[in-house]
XYZ file of C-alpha atoms in Angstrom:
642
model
C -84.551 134.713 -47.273
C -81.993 137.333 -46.531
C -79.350 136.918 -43.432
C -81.151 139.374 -41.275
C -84.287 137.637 -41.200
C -83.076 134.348 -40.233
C -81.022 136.080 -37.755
C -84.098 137.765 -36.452
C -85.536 134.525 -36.446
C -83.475 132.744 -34.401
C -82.977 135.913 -32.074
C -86.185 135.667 -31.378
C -86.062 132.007 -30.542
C -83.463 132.649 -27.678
C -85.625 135.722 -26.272
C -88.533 133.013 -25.957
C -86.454 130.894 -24.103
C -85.051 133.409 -21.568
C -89.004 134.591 -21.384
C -89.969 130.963 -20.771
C -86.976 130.208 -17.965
C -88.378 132.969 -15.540
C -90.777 130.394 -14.146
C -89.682 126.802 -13.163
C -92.842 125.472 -14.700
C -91.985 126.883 -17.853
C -87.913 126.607 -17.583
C -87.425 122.790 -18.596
C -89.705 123.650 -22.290
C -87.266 127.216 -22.443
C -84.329 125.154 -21.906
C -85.528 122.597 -24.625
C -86.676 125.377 -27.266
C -82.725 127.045 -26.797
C -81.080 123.914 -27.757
C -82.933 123.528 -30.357
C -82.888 127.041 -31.354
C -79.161 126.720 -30.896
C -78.408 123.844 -33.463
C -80.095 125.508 -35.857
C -77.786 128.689 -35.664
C -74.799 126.369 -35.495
C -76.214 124.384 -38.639
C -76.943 127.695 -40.345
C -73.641 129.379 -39.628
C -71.755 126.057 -41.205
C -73.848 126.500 -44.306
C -73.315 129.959 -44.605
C -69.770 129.806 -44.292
C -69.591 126.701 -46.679
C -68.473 124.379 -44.383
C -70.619 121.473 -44.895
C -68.637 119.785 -46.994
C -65.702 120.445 -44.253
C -64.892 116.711 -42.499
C -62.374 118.191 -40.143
C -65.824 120.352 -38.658
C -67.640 118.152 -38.366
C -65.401 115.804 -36.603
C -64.786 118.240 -33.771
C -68.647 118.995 -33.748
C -68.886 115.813 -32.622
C -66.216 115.886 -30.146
C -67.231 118.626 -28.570
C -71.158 117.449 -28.666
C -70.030 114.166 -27.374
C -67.846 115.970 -24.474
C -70.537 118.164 -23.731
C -72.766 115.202 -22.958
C -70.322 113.083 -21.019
C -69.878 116.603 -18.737
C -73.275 116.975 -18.527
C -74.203 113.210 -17.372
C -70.938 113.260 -14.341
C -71.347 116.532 -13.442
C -72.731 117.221 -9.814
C -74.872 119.927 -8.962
C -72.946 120.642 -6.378
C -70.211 121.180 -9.266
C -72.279 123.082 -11.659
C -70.981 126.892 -10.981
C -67.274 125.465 -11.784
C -68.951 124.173 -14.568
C -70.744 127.497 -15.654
C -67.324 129.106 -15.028
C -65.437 126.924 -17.275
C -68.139 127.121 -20.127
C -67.973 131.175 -19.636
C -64.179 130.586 -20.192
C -64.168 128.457 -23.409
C -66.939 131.150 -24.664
C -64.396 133.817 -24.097
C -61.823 132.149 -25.579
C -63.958 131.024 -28.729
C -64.594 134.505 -28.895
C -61.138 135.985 -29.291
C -60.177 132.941 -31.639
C -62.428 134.124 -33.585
C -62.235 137.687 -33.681
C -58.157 136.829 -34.288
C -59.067 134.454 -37.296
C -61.159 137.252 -38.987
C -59.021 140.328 -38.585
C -55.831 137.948 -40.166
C -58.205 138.322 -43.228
C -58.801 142.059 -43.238
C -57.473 144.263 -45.741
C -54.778 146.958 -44.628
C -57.560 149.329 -46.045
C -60.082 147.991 -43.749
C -62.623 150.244 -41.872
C -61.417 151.568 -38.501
C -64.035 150.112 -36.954
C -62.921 146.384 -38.032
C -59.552 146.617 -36.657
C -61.345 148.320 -32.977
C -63.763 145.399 -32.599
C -61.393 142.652 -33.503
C -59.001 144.365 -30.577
C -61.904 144.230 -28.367
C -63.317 141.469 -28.273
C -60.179 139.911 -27.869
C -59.031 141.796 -25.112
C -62.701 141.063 -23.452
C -62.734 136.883 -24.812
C -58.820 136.382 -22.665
C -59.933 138.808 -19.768
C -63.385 136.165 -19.953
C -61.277 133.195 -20.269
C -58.493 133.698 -17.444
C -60.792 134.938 -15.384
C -63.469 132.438 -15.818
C -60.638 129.486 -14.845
C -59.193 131.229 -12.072
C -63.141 131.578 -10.726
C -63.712 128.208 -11.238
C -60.696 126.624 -9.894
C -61.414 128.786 -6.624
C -64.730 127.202 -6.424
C -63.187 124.051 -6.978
C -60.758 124.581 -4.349
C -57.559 124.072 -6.312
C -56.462 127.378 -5.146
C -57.672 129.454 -1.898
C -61.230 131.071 -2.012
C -59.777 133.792 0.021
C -59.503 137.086 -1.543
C -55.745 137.213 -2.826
C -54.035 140.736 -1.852
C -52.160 141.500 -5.104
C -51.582 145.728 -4.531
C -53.198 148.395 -2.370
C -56.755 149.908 -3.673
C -56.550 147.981 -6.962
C -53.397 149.947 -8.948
C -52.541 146.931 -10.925
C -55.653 146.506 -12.313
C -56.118 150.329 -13.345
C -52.537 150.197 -14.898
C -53.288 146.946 -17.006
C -56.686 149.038 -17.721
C -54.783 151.337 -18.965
C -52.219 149.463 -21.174
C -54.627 147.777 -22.344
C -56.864 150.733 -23.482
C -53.396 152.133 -25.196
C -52.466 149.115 -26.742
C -56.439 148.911 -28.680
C -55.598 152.829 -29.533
C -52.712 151.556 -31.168
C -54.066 148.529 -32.897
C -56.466 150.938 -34.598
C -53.953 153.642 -35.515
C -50.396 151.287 -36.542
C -52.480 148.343 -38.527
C -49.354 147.466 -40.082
C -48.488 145.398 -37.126
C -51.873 144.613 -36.129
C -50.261 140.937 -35.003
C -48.251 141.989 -32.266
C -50.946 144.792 -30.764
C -52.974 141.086 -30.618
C -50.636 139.264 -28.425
C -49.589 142.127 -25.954
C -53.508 142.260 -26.058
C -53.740 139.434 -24.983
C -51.104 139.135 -22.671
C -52.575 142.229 -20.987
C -56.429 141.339 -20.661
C -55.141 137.683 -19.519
C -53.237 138.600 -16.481
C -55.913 140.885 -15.982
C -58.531 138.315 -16.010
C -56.479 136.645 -13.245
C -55.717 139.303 -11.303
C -59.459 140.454 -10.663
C -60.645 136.544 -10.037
C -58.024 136.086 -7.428
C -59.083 139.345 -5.952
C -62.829 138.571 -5.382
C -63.640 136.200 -1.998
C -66.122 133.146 -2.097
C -68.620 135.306 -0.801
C -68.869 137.583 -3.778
C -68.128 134.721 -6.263
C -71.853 134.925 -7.787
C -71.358 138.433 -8.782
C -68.069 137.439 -10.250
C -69.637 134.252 -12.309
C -72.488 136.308 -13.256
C -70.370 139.218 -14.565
C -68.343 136.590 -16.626
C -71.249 135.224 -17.940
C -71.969 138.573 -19.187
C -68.584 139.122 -20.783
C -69.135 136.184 -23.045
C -72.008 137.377 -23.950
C -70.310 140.605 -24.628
C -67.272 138.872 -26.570
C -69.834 137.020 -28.774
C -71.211 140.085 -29.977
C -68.206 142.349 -30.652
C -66.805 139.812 -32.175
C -70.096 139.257 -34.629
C -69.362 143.196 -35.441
C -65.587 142.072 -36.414
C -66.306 139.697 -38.719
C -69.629 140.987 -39.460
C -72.451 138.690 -38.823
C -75.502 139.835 -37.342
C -76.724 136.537 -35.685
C -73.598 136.582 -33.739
C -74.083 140.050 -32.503
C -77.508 139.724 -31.209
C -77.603 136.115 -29.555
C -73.512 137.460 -27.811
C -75.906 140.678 -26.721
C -79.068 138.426 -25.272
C -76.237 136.856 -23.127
C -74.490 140.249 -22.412
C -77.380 142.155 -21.955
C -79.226 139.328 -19.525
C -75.782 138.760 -17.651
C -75.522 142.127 -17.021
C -79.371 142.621 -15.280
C -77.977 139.436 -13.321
C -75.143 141.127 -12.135
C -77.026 144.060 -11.538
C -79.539 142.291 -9.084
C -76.175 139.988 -7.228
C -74.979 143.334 -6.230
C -78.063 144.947 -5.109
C -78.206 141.569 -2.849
C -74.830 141.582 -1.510
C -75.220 145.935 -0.977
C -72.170 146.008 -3.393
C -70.644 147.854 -6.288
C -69.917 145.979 -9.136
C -66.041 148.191 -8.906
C -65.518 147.231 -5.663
C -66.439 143.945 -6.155
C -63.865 143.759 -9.102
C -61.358 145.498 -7.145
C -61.834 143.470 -4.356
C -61.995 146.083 -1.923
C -64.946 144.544 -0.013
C -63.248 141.602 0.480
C -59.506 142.128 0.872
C -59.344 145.206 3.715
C -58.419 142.265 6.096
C -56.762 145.190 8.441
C -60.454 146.851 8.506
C -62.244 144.042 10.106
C -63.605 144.677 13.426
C -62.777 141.856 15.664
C -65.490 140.738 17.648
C -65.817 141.040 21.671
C -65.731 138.267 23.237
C -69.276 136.956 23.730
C -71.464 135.050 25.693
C -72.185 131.551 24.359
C -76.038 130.405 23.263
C -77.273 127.087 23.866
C -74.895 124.505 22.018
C -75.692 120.930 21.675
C -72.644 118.280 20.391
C -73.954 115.745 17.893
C -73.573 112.690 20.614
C -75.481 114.658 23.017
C -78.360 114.976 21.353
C -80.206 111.755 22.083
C -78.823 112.124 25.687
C -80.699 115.645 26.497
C -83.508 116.927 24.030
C -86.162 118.006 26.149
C -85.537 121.914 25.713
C -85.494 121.439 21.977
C -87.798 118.733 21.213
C -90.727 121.190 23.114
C -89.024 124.313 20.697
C -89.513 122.019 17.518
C -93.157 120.362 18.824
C -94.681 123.855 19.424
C -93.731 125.290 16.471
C -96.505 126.268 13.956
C -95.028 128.482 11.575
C -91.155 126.782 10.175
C -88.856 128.525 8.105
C -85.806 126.540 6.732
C -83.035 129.140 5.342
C -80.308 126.880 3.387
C -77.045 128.068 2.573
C -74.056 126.505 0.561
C -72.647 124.694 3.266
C -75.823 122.619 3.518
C -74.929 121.907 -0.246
C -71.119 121.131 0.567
C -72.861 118.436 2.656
C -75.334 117.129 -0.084
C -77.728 117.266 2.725
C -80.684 118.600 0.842
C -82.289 115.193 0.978
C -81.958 115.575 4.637
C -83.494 118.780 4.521
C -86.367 117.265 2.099
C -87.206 114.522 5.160
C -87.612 117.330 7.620
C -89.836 119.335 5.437
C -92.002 116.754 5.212
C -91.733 115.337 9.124
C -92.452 119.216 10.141
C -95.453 119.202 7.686
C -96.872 115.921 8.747
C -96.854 117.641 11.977
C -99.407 120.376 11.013
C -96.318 122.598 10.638
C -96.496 125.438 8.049
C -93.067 125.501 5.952
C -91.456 128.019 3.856
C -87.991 128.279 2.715
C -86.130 131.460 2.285
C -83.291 131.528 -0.192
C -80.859 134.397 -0.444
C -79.610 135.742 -3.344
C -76.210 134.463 -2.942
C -77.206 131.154 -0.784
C -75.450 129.011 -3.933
C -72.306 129.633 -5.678
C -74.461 131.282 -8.692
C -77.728 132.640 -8.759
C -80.277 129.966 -8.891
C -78.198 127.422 -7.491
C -79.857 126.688 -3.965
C -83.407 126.616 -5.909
C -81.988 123.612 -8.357
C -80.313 121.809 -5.474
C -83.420 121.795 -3.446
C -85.718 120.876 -6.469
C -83.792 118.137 -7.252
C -84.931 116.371 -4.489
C -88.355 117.154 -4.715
C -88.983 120.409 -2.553
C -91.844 122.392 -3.975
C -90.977 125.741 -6.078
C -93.933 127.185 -4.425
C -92.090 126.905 -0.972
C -88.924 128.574 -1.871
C -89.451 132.765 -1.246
C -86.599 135.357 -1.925
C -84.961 137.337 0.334
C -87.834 140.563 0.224
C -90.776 138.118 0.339
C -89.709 135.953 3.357
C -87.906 138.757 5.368
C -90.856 140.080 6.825
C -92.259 136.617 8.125
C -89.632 135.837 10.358
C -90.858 137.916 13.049
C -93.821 136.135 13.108
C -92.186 132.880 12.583
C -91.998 130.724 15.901
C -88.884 128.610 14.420
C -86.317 129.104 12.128
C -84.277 126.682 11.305
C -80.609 127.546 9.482
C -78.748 124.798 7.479
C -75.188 125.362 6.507
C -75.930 129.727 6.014
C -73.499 132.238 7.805
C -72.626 135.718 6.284
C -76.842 135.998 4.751
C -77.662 135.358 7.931
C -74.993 137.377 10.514
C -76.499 140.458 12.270
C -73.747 141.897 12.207
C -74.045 143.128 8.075
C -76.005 145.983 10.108
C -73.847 147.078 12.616
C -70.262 146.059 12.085
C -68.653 148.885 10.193
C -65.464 148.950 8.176
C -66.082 145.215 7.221
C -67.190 143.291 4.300
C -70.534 142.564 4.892
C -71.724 145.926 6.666
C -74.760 147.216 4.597
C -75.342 144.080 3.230
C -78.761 143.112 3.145
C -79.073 139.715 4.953
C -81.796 137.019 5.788
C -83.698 138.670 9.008
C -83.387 135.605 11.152
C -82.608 136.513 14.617
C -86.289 138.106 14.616
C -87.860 134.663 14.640
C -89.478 133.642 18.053
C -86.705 130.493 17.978
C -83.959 129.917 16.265
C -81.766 126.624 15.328
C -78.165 126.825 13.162
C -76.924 123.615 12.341
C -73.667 124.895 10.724
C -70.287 123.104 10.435
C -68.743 125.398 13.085
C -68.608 128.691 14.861
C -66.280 129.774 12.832
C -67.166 132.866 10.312
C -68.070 132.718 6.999
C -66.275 134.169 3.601
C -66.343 137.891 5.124
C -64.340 136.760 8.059
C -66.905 138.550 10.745
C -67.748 136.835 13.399
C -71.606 136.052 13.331
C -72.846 137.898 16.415
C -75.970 134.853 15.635
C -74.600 132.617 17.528
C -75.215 134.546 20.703
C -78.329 135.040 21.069
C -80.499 133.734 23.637
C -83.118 132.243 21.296
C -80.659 130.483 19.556
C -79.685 126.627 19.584
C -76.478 125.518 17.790
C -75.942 122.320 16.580
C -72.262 121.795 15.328
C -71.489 119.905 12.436
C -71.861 118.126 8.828
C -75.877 119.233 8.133
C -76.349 115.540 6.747
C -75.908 114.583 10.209
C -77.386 117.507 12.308
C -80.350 117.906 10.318
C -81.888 114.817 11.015
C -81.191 115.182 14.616
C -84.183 117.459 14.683
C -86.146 115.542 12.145
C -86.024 112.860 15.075
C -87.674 115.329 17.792
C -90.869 114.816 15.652
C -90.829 110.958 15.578
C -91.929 110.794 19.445
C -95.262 112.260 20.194
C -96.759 112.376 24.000
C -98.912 109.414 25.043
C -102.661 110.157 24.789
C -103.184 110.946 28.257
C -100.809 113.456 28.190
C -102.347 115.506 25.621
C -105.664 115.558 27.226
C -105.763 118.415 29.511
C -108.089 118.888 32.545
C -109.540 116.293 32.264
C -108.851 112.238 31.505
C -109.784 110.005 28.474
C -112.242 108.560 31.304
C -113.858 111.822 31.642
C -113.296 112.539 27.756
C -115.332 109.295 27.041
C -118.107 110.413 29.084
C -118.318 113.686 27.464
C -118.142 112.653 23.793
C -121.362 109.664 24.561
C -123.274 111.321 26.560
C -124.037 114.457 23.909
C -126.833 114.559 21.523
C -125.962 117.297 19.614
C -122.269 117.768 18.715
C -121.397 120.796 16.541
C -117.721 120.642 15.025
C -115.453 124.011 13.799
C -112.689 123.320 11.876
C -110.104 125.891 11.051
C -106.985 126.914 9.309
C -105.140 124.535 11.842
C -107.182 121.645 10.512
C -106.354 122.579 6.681
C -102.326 122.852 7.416
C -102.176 119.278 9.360
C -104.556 117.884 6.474
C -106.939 116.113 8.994
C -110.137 116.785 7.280
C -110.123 113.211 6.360
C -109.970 112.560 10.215
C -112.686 114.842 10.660
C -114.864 112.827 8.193
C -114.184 109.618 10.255
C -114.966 111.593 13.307
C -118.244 112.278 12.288
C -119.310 109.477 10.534
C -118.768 107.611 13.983
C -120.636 110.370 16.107
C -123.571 109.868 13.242
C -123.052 106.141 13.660
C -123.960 106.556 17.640
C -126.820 108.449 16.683
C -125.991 111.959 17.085
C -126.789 115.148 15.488
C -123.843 116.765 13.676
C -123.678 119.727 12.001
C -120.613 121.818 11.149
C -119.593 125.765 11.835
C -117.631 127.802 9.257
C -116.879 131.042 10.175
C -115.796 133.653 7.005
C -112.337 133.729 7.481
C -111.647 130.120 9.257
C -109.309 129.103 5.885
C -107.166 131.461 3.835
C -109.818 132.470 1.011
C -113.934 132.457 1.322
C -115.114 128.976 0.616
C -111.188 127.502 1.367
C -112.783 125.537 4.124
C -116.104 124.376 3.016
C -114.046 122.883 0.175
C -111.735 120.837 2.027
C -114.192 119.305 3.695
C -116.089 118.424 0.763
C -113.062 116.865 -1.011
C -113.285 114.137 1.988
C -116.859 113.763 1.243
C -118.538 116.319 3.760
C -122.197 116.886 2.577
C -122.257 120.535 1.864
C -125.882 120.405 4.006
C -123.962 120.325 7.253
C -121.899 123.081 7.132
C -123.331 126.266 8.468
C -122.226 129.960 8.216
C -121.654 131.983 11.276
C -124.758 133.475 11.331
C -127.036 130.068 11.414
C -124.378 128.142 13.871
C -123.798 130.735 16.302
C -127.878 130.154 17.630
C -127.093 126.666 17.781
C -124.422 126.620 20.060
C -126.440 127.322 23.624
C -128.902 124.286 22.658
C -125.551 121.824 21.878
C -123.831 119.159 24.101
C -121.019 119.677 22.848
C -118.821 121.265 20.450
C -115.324 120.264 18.604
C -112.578 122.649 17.751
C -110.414 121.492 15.313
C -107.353 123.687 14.292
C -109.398 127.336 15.368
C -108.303 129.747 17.309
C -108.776 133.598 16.765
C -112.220 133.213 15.699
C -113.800 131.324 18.533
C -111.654 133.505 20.945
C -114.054 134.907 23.531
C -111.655 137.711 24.222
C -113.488 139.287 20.827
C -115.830 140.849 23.243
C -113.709 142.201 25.790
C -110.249 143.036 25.148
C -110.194 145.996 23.707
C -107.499 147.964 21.865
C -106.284 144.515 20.493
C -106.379 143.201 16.936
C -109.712 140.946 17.554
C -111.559 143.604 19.513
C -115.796 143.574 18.000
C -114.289 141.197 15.725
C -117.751 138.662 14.927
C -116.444 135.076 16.375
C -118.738 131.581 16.249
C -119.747 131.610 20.093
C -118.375 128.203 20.934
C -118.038 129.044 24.382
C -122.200 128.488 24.806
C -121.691 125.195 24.421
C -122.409 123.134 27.219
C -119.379 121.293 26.279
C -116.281 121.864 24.602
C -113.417 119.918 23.189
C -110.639 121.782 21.251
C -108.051 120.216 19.584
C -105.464 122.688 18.559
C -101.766 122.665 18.062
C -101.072 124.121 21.156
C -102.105 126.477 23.920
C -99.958 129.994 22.243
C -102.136 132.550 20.496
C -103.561 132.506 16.822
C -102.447 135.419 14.218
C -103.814 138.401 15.921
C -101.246 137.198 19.236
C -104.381 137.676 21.425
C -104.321 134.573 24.031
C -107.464 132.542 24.183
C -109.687 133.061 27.022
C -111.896 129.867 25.763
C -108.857 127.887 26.998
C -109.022 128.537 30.450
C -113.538 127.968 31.095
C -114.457 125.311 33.224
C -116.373 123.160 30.358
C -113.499 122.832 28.042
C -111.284 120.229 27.585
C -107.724 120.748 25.669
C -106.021 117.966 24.115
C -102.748 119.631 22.615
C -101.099 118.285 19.507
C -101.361 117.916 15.372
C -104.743 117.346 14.657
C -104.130 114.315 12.559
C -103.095 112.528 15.777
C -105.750 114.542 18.295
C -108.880 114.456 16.284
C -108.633 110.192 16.098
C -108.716 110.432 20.185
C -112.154 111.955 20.242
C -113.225 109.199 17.775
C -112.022 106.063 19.675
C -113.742 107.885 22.823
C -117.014 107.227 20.769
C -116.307 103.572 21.138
């Protein structure tokens, strides 16, 4: 079999795995079938190279395999961009060993072409390398992840751009000396490796580790064209090529250009900045405080329906992701709906904040980019920020001359409610002043998010007695209600689906059966999120699909029943259906609940459904309200039976 077609091979192996690591379910079998793709093009390039008979290779195979494991078992997630940036580094540098080792063996009647890619890919393996360690060592924080001011506008860089450029010219043209063009090569690309890490701030870092990624990709494959293997040149341009889309996509997100983020002119033009007015302050609470006063928030956090959690990095400086997991679930257990919205550049890399949070358990399915999730936060009723600053500061789209203006951020001041539990008030990377902060629908809790986070996981621990929820009326008059009706229709909705009481339901009825009443059960078309959502929830609690009844053979029922049970509905029992016109619900068909002679509803709260119409049904003399997560309310109405 000739060398193309096992390179082709084995190509193909690696374009299987990038295919397969574009979905998380897929990513861990990917990640397996590039390994093992892997040793076999290591194993293949030893035997075509004749070194299997080598003892010195194979004893640093094994180093390195063993070191790579060790890393890979002490390693913290937290550390893992340092860790991709040191791994780009060593690539670069393998890279221009290489290409250095080969062109020592060339000819002096080699082609041109030889002598040009052996230049390259050294000058683009030490630009990789320097830059890579300077990256990670900033991420590290063994030096500053401040932007470093080296020149005005970036004229060092063009100059070394330049030498550099002349120096490959010559390489090609004066072979004779081929040696020394290599080390004022590599003099050259290494300071300018340096120069453009220590340029770039911690807020464009993922652009930076992405774009190094990409150049040892790039490396790779020039340096398969100098010493002419072809499995070399197409698994260095899978990693170039995919590196580069990367890169392409960090600086749509960040509202960059790739040359100004190498230049560092979005980050350095400290003189630029606009300093912020002074401002008003928004609601603060101290850590100690907390317990002491809570009211104001605890009623923002119980009221919520709709939650969305928006992590940044500083919630991963303060490994409180597992903190983050146990309010995710509180807030869900409390009939909340959750979503997460990750920017581009939450992490330190691309991917990063996904991994973190997945590593404690948080659902894939919950984490939405930036362009999916910025259009629910205006009809979010709580948003609650962990440890994000720049992707989240207003100010990208009004502050001009500084280094986030234009960038596209997380839309989270449109939420109905907002809560930042950040370190501090102080800005982020950019240095701009998060105008955030000031708002009036915003809460701030300062300090480490392993600590302030479950502050307001501890709001949901305390729910209101029972005779608080139940309004107008008493669980006296409740009890009398609930025995004294014969017939007793029940509508669940989407409300009942998100706090997952349908196996509360099923109790509920089996005890109104028990007392010898007739149940039967209204679904109207669109009470769950697809036709047929809610008739199956209820029959995965063991509902007989003989008492549920579509709109149109409930709503004649409801003028001859005692008394009927809401459960999680809102828009589509809404009397205002009939009568308030020009809104969103307006002729809209609804299950006439309000014929009932009775009526109990136990939703979340009293605020309107989707359409934002408020409920008239509310305010009629026959119903009775009892307020809360129907996983806690429904169980009232079934202890009334006793």
């Amino acid at each position: 079999m000739s060398v193309i077609i096992i390179s082709a091979i084995i190509i193909a192996g690696f374009i299987v795995q990038i295919r397969l690591m574009q979905s998380p379910k897929t990513a861990l079998l990917g990640n397996r079938i590039g390994a093992i793709f892997m040793a076999v093009a290591v194993l293949y390039t030893i035997i075509a190279y004749g070194g299997i008979g080598n003892p010195s290779l194979w004893l640093w195979l094994i180093v390195g395999g063993a070191a790579g494991v060790w890393l890979g078992q002490i390693v913290k997630m937290i550390q893992m961009p340092q860790m991709v940036g040191v791994l780009n580094g060593f690539g670069g540098a393998a890279s221009a060993l290489v290409a250095v080792a080969g062109s020592v063996q060339y000819p002096e009647n080699a082609v041109w072409y030889l002598w040009l890619t052996a230049s390259l890919a050294l000058a683009v393996g030490m630009l990789t390398f320097t830059g890579s360690l300077v990256a990670a060592m900033k991420l590290q924080g063994m030096i500053s992840g401040r932007p470093v001011r080296v020149d005005k506008n970036g004229q060092s860089q063009k100059g070394l751009l330049i030498a550099g450029a002349a120096v490959i010219l010559f390489s090609i043209i004066f072979t004779g000396v081929f040696n020394l063009w290599l080390v004022l090569l590599a003099i050259v690309s290494g300071i300018y490796g340096v120069i453009m890490a220590l340029r770039v701030g911690g807020a464009d870092m993922p652009v930076v580790i992405s774009l190094l990624n990409s150049f040892s990709g790039i490396a790779a494959s020039i340096t398969g064209f100098a010493v002419e293997d072809p499995l070399l040149v197409g698994v260095g341009a899978i990693v170039g090529v995919s590196g580069l889309i990367l890169t392409r996509i960090m600086c749509k997100a960040m509202n960059r250009s790739l040359s100004a983020v190498l230049t560092g002119i979005t980050t350095v033009m400290a003189q630029a900045r606009q300093e912020s007015p002074v401002r008003p302050q928004s609601p603060s609470i101290d850590l100690p405080k907390v317990a002491e006063n809570k009211t104001g928030l605890s009623a923002v956090v119980g009221n919520a329906r709709r939650v969305i959690i928006v992590p940044g990095y500083g919630m991963a400086v303060a490994q409180a992701q597992d903190k983050v997991k146990e309010l995710i679930d509180k807030l869900e257990q409390s009939g909340k709906e959750v979503k997460i919205g990750i920017h581009p550049v939450a992490g330190r890399m691309p991917g990063h904040m996904n991994v973190l949070l997945a590593e404690v358990g948080i659902d894939y399915d919950k984490l939405y980019d930036m362009e999916t999730i910025n259009p629910e936060f205006e009809k979010t009723d709580l948003t609650i920020v962990v440890g994000a600053c720049d992707v989240v500061n207003p100010s990208a789209n009004t502050a001009e001359d500084t280094p986030i203006y234009g960038m596209p951020i997380l839309e989270v001041d449109k939420s109905r409610h907002i809560i930042v539990c950040n370190l501090d008030e102080k800005p982020g990377y950019s240095g701009v002043e998060n105008s955030l902060y000031s708002m009036e629908n915003v809460t701030t809790i300062w300090g480490n998010a392993s600590e302030t986070v479950p502050t307001i996981t501890r709001l949901l621990e305390k729910t209101p007695d029972e005779e608080e929820r139940v309004g107008k009326a008493g669980s006296k008059a409740l009890e009398s209600v609930v025995k004294s009706a014969r017939r007793v229709i029940i509508v669940p909705g989407y409300g009942m689906a998100v706090a997952q009481a349908q196996d509360k339901v099923k109790e509920l009825i089996d005890k109104l059966e028990q007392s010898g009443k007739e149940v039967k059960i209204g679904i109207h078309p669109v009470a769950g999120r697809m036709p047929g959502h809610m008739n199956v929830l209820l029959a995965e609690v063991g509902i007989d699909y003989d008492k549920l009844y579509d709109m149109e053979t409930i709503n004649p029922e409801f003028e001859k029943t005692d008394l009927t049970i809401v459960v999680g509905a809102c828009d589509v029992v809404n009397p205002s259906a009939n009568t308030a016109e020009d809104t969103p619900i307006y002729g809209m068909p609804i299950l006439e609940v309000d014929k009932s002679r009775h009526i109990i509803v136990c939703n979340l709260d009293e605020k309107p459904g989707y359409s934002g119409v408020e409920n008239s049904l509310y305010s009629m003399e026959n119903v009775t309200t009892i307020w809360g997560n129907a996983s806690e309310t429904v169980p009232i109405i079934t202890r009334a039976c006793n």
